[in-house]
Coordinates of C-alpha atoms in Angstrom, one line a residue:
X203 CA 71.9 108.6 128.4
X204 CA 75.6 108.2 127.5
X205 CA 78.1 110.0 129.7
X206 CA 81.1 111.4 128.1
X207 CA 84.2 113.4 129.2
X208 CA 86.6 115.8 127.4
X209 CA 90.3 115.7 127.5
X210 CA 91.4 119.1 126.3
X211 CA 89.6 122.4 126.6
X212 CA 91.2 124.4 123.8
X213 CA 89.7 126.3 120.9
X214 CA 87.9 123.4 119.3
X215 CA 86.3 122.3 122.6
X216 CA 83.9 125.2 122.3
X217 CA 82.6 123.9 119.0
X218 CA 81.8 120.7 120.7
X219 CA 80.1 122.5 123.6
X220 CA 78.0 124.6 121.1
X221 CA 76.6 121.5 119.5
X222 CA 76.2 119.4 122.6
X223 CA 72.6 120.7 123.0
X224 CA 71.7 118.9 119.7
X225 CA 72.1 115.6 121.4
X226 CA 70.1 115.2 124.6
X227 CA 71.1 111.5 124.9
X228 CA 74.7 112.7 125.6
X229 CA 75.7 114.0 129.0
X230 CA 79.1 115.7 129.7
X231 CA 80.3 114.3 133.0
X232 CA 83.4 116.5 133.2
X233 CA 86.5 117.8 131.5
X234 CA 90.3 118.0 132.1
X235 CA 93.1 119.9 130.6
X236 CA 96.8 120.0 131.6
X237 CA 96.6 123.8 131.4
X238 CA 94.9 124.6 134.8
X239 CA 94.2 128.2 133.9
X240 CA 92.5 127.3 130.6
X241 CA 90.6 124.5 132.4
X242 CA 89.2 126.9 135.0
X243 CA 88.2 129.4 132.3
X244 CA 86.4 126.8 130.3
X245 CA 84.6 125.3 133.3
X246 CA 83.5 128.7 134.5
X247 CA 82.1 129.8 131.2
X248 CA 80.3 126.5 130.4
X249 CA 79.5 125.6 134.1
X250 CA 80.9 122.1 133.8
X251 CA 82.8 120.0 136.2
X252 CA 86.6 119.8 136.2
X253 CA 88.4 116.6 137.0
X254 CA 91.3 116.9 139.4
X255 CA 93.6 115.1 137.0
X256 CA 93.6 112.7 134.0
X257 CA 93.5 109.7 136.3
X258 CA 90.4 111.0 138.0
X259 CA 88.7 111.2 134.6
X260 CA 89.8 107.7 133.7
X261 CA 88.6 106.4 137.1
X262 CA 85.1 107.7 136.6
X263 CA 83.1 104.6 136.0
X264 CA 80.1 106.6 134.7
X265 CA 82.0 107.8 131.7
X266 CA 81.7 105.6 128.7
X267 CA 83.3 107.7 125.9
X268 CA 86.3 109.9 126.3
X269 CA 86.5 112.7 123.7
X270 CA 90.2 113.4 122.9
X271 CA 90.5 117.2 122.1
X272 CA 94.2 117.5 122.8
X273 CA 96.8 118.7 120.3
X274 CA 97.6 116.2 117.5
X275 CA 101.0 115.3 119.0
X276 CA 99.3 114.1 122.1
X277 CA 96.6 112.0 120.4
X278 CA 98.4 108.7 120.5
X279 CA 99.3 108.8 124.2
X280 CA 95.8 110.0 125.3
X281 CA 94.0 107.5 123.0
X282 CA 96.2 104.7 124.4
X283 CA 95.6 105.7 128.0
X284 CA 91.9 105.9 127.6
X285 CA 91.6 102.5 125.8
X286 CA 93.8 100.9 128.5
X287 CA 91.3 102.3 131.1
X288 CA 88.4 100.6 129.2
X289 CA 86.9 103.7 127.7
X290 CA 85.6 104.1 124.2
X291 CA 87.3 106.9 122.4
X292 CA 86.4 109.7 120.0
X293 CA 89.5 111.5 118.8
X294 CA 90.0 114.7 116.9
X295 CA 91.9 114.2 113.7
X296 CA 94.3 112.4 113.2
X297 CA 94.4 109.3 115.4
X298 CA 98.2 109.7 115.7
X299 CA 101.0 111.5 114.0
X300 CA 102.7 108.2 112.9
X301 CA 101.0 105.3 111.1
X302 CA 102.5 102.7 113.4
X303 CA 101.1 104.5 116.4
X304 CA 97.7 104.7 114.8
X305 CA 97.8 101.0 114.0
X306 CA 98.8 100.3 117.6
X307 CA 95.8 102.1 119.1
X308 CA 93.4 100.6 116.5
X309 CA 94.7 97.2 117.4
X310 CA 94.4 97.9 121.1
X311 CA 90.7 99.0 120.7
X312 CA 90.0 95.8 118.7
X313 CA 91.6 93.6 121.4
X314 CA 89.7 95.3 124.2
X315 CA 86.3 95.3 122.3
X316 CA 86.2 99.1 122.3
X317 CA 85.3 101.6 119.6
X318 CA 87.9 104.1 118.5
X319 CA 86.3 106.8 116.3
X320 CA 88.0 109.7 114.6
X321 CA 86.7 113.2 113.6
X322 CA 85.6 114.9 111.5
X323 CA 81.8 114.4 111.7
X324 CA 80.8 116.5 108.6
X325 CA 80.0 113.3 106.6
X326 CA 77.1 112.7 109.1
X327 CA 75.3 115.8 107.9
X328 CA 72.1 116.7 106.1
X329 CA 74.1 117.9 103.1
X330 CA 75.9 114.5 102.9
X331 CA 72.6 112.6 103.1
X332 CA 71.1 114.6 100.3
X333 CA 74.2 114.3 98.2
X334 CA 74.4 110.6 98.7
X335 CA 70.7 110.2 97.9
X336 CA 71.2 112.0 94.5
X337 CA 74.1 109.8 93.7
X338 CA 72.2 106.6 94.7
X339 CA 69.2 107.6 92.5
X340 CA 71.5 107.9 89.5
X341 CA 71.0 111.6 88.8
X342 CA 74.5 111.8 87.4
X343 CA 74.9 108.2 86.2
X344 CA 78.1 106.4 87.3
X345 CA 80.5 108.7 89.1
X346 CA 83.9 108.8 87.5
X347 CA 85.9 111.8 88.6
X348 CA 86.0 114.0 91.8
X349 CA 87.6 117.4 92.5
X350 CA 87.8 118.2 96.2
X351 CA 89.1 121.5 97.5
X352 CA 90.2 122.3 101.0
X353 CA 91.7 125.7 100.6
X354 CA 91.2 127.9 103.7
X355 CA 92.7 131.1 102.3
X356 CA 95.8 132.9 103.6
X357 CA 94.9 132.8 107.3
X358 CA 98.5 133.4 108.3
X359 CA 98.1 136.9 107.0
X360 CA 95.0 137.6 109.1
X361 CA 94.9 138.8 112.7
X362 CA 95.0 135.2 114.0
X363 CA 96.9 136.0 117.1
X364 CA 93.8 137.8 118.5
X365 CA 91.2 135.1 117.5
X366 CA 89.3 133.7 120.5
X367 CA 86.8 131.0 121.0
X368 CA 83.5 131.6 122.9
X369 CA 85.1 130.9 126.2
X370 CA 88.2 132.8 125.5
X371 CA 90.7 130.2 124.2
X372 CA 93.3 131.5 121.8
X373 CA 93.2 130.0 118.2
X374 CA 96.3 127.8 118.2
X375 CA 97.8 129.3 115.0
X376 CA 101.4 128.3 115.7
X377 CA 100.3 124.7 116.4
X378 CA 98.2 124.6 113.3
X379 CA 101.0 125.8 111.1
X380 CA 103.3 123.2 112.8
X381 CA 100.9 120.4 112.2
X382 CA 100.0 121.6 108.7
X383 CA 96.8 122.2 106.7
X384 CA 96.7 118.7 105.3
X385 CA 96.5 116.9 108.7
X386 CA 94.1 119.5 109.9
X387 CA 91.8 119.7 106.9
X388 CA 92.1 116.9 104.4
X389 CA 89.8 114.7 106.6
X390 CA 86.8 116.9 105.8
X391 CA 87.0 115.9 102.2
X392 CA 88.3 112.3 102.7
X393 CA 85.6 111.4 105.2
X394 CA 83.0 112.2 102.5
X395 CA 84.9 110.4 99.8
X396 CA 85.6 107.2 101.7
X397 CA 82.0 107.2 102.9
X398 CA 80.7 107.6 99.3
X399 CA 83.2 105.5 97.3
X400 CA 85.0 103.2 99.8
X401 CA 88.7 102.4 100.3
X402 CA 91.6 104.0 98.5
X403 CA 93.9 101.6 96.6
X404 CA 96.5 104.1 95.3
X405 CA 97.6 107.7 96.0
X406 CA 100.2 110.0 94.5
X407 CA 100.8 113.2 96.3
X408 CA 103.1 116.2 96.4
X409 CA 103.4 118.6 99.4
X410 CA 105.5 121.7 100.1
X411 CA 106.0 124.5 102.6
X412 CA 105.4 127.4 100.2
X413 CA 105.1 130.3 102.8
X414 CA 107.6 129.8 105.6
X415 CA 107.0 133.2 107.2
X416 CA 103.8 132.9 109.2
X417 CA 104.5 135.2 112.1
X418 CA 105.6 132.4 114.5
X419 CA 108.9 131.6 116.2
X420 CA 111.5 131.0 113.6
X421 CA 112.7 128.0 115.6
X422 CA 109.4 126.2 114.9
X423 CA 109.6 123.6 112.1
X424 CA 106.5 124.3 110.0
X425 CA 104.6 121.6 108.1
X426 CA 103.6 121.8 104.4
X427 CA 101.0 124.5 103.7
X428 CA 100.1 123.0 100.3
X429 CA 99.4 119.5 99.1
X430 CA 97.7 117.9 96.2
X431 CA 96.8 114.2 95.9
X432 CA 95.6 112.0 93.0
X433 CA 93.5 109.3 94.6
X434 CA 92.2 106.0 93.1
X435 CA 89.3 104.3 94.9
X436 CA 88.8 100.5 94.8
X437 CA 85.6 101.0 92.7
X438 CA 87.6 102.9 90.1
X439 CA 86.6 106.5 90.9
X440 CA 89.5 109.0 90.6
X441 CA 89.8 112.1 92.7
X442 CA 92.0 115.1 93.0
X443 CA 92.3 116.6 96.5
X444 CA 94.0 119.9 97.2
X445 CA 94.8 121.4 100.7
X446 CA 96.3 124.8 101.2
X447 CA 96.7 127.9 103.3
X448 CA 97.3 130.5 100.5
X449 CA 94.8 130.1 97.7
X450 CA 91.4 131.8 98.0
X451 CA 88.9 130.0 100.3
X452 CA 87.3 127.1 98.5
X453 CA 85.9 124.0 100.3
X454 CA 83.8 122.6 97.4
X455 CA 83.3 119.1 96.3
X456 CA 82.5 118.2 92.6
X457 CA 81.6 114.8 91.4
X458 CA 81.4 114.2 87.7
X459 CA 79.4 111.3 86.3
X460 CA 78.4 109.8 83.0
X461 CA 75.3 111.9 82.8
X462 CA 75.9 115.0 84.9
X463 CA 77.6 116.5 87.9
X464 CA 77.0 117.3 91.6
X465 CA 78.7 120.2 93.3
X466 CA 78.7 120.7 97.1
X467 CA 79.4 124.3 97.8
X468 CA 81.0 123.9 101.3
X469 CA 82.3 120.9 103.1
X470 CA 82.2 122.9 106.3
X471 CA 78.5 123.5 106.1
X472 CA 76.2 120.8 107.3
X473 CA 73.4 122.4 105.3
X474 CA 75.5 123.4 102.2
X475 CA 73.6 123.9 99.0
X476 CA 74.1 121.3 96.3
X477 CA 74.1 122.0 92.5
X478 CA 73.0 119.4 90.0
X479 CA 73.5 119.6 86.3
X480 CA 73.1 117.4 83.3
X481 CA 75.0 117.4 79.9
X482 CA 73.7 120.4 77.8
X483 CA 72.2 122.0 80.9
X484 CA 75.3 122.8 82.9
X485 CA 74.7 126.6 82.7
X486 CA 71.9 128.0 84.8
X487 CA 69.8 131.0 83.7
X488 CA 71.9 133.2 85.9
X489 CA 75.2 131.9 84.5
X490 CA 73.9 132.4 80.9
X491 CA 72.9 135.9 81.8
X492 CA 76.3 136.7 83.3
X493 CA 78.1 135.2 80.3
X494 CA 76.0 137.4 78.0
X495 CA 77.0 140.5 80.0
X496 CA 80.6 139.5 80.0
X497 CA 80.6 139.1 76.2
X498 CA 78.6 142.3 75.8
X499 CA 81.1 144.4 77.7
X500 CA 84.2 142.4 77.0
X501 CA 85.3 141.8 80.5
X502 CA 85.1 139.1 83.2
X503 CA 82.9 139.9 86.1
X504 CA 84.2 139.2 89.7
X505 CA 81.3 136.8 90.3
X506 CA 81.4 133.0 90.6
X507 CA 78.3 131.0 89.7
X508 CA 78.1 127.3 90.2
X509 CA 76.8 125.3 87.2
X510 CA 73.5 123.5 87.3
X511 CA 70.4 124.0 89.4
X512 CA 70.4 124.3 93.1
X513 CA 68.9 121.5 95.1
X514 CA 68.3 121.9 98.8
X515 CA 69.7 119.8 101.5
X516 CA 67.3 121.1 104.1
X517 CA 65.2 118.4 105.7
X518 CA 62.3 118.5 108.1
X519 CA 63.0 118.1 111.8
X520 CA 64.3 119.9 114.8
X521 CA 66.6 122.8 114.0
X522 CA 70.1 122.1 115.2
X523 CA 72.5 124.6 116.7
X524 CA 75.8 124.9 114.8
X525 CA 78.9 127.1 115.4
X526 CA 79.1 130.3 113.5
X527 CA 80.6 130.6 110.1
X528 CA 82.8 129.1 108.8
X529 CA 82.7 125.9 110.9
X530 CA 79.0 125.2 110.6
X531 CA 79.4 121.5 111.5
X532 CA 77.7 119.5 114.2
X533 CA 80.9 118.5 115.9
X534 CA 79.1 116.4 118.5
X535 CA 77.4 114.4 115.7
X536 CA 80.2 111.9 115.5
X537 CA 80.0 111.2 119.3
X538 CA 76.3 110.9 119.1
X539 CA 76.6 108.3 116.3
X540 CA 79.2 106.4 118.3
X541 CA 76.9 106.4 121.4
X542 CA 73.9 105.3 119.3
X543 CA 75.9 102.5 117.7
X544 CA 77.1 101.2 121.1
X545 CA 73.5 101.2 122.4
X546 CA 72.3 99.3 119.3
X547 CA 75.2 96.8 119.3
X548 CA 76.7 97.8 116.0
X549 CA 80.0 99.3 114.9
X550 CA 80.0 102.9 113.9
X551 CA 81.3 103.5 110.4
X552 CA 84.0 106.0 111.2
X553 CA 85.7 103.8 113.7
X554 CA 88.4 101.1 113.7
X555 CA 89.5 100.2 110.2
X556 CA 87.9 103.3 108.6
X557 CA 89.4 105.7 111.1
X558 CA 92.8 104.0 110.6
X559 CA 92.4 104.2 106.8
X560 CA 91.6 107.9 106.9
X561 CA 94.6 108.6 109.2
X562 CA 96.9 106.7 106.8
X563 CA 95.6 108.7 103.8
X564 CA 96.1 112.1 105.4
X565 CA 99.6 111.1 106.6
X566 CA 100.5 110.1 103.1
X567 CA 99.1 113.3 101.6
X568 CA 101.0 115.4 104.1
X569 CA 104.3 113.6 103.4
X570 CA 103.8 114.0 99.6
X571 CA 104.0 110.2 99.1
X572 CA 104.3 109.1 95.4
X573 CA 103.0 105.8 94.1
X574 CA 101.6 105.0 97.5
X575 CA 99.5 101.9 98.1
X576 CA 97.6 102.1 101.4
X577 CA 98.2 99.2 103.8
X578 CA 94.7 99.6 105.3
X579 CA 91.1 99.9 104.0
X580 CA 90.4 96.6 102.3
X581 CA 88.0 95.2 104.9
X582 CA 85.2 97.7 104.7
X583 CA 82.8 99.0 102.1
X584 CA 81.3 102.5 101.7
X585 CA 78.1 103.4 103.4
X586 CA 76.6 104.5 100.0
X587 CA 75.2 101.3 98.5
X588 CA 75.4 102.6 94.9
X589 CA 79.3 102.6 95.0

């Protein structure tokens, strides 16, 4: 049994609480938040212990891993304090808002012999395992090109001011718009890509604030709500990654190989369907039927059909509890993997150098860096052996 503690009880903390029951080897010792009213609300709803202050949490010798669920601008300071107190850390993305701060906490963790892991955990899913297995068995030959989409739709036009978590936390829309969709969302695609294809050696990106009016205080400096990156991996695979808050919702991942393609329907779904196609058989029976109808009537139907045949990612085993749509991810999965690695005496993949590399990449994408060569990432290999 590994005891953990939360720092931060905002909107995302409820996602972690929802999926805690999937991991009986983890025990939540307590939580703390600088907002005393929110802390009381969270503890009353979930019936968990509240620490008197941050120091009381750090002084709890039973706690082995601290889960940093604070706002991104607080990540560096909280990570540093927890590491200095001798705690392993699991941090929501990114590790820090500046690369030098991220490097500093990664170095501190290494010096103290501690693990510093970073969300998201969606690359530890059934869908990922099935996708990686299809790649490793050569179903599409050598992968060459990737299209990754992290478009969340125009949420700023929705009634986001009234969105609430299970325990009543407000969705932090103003904070999300200030941090930007790239820092918030690019990691869901990059964690998959780095896991499958390894380190990135070159990146060219462009980012922009296209919709400055999002219904928040005009004095707030908002981050880019659009970015596109062209990414080259060390093994030669090329990828295009887009992030946005305006285009229709699309969180798909397409990998094109010498002899076929694999399409993941939704990076936010741990059980997402996967579509496999081979040259000459890209169009399914349904797609061919729809094409016939469109030609027959001379108009495009408002229906999207993914090419190829659907292959399931479902696996036998205990059914897991996941948050409701759209965030159908086992958020506690990354912490469970970190705890298991500590117990087994190994280094979890999404820690240290990998976590730092992912942070560097999202910061470069968000800044719209051109002709960027990452400083990190040359000391690890992908988990997928076929890469």
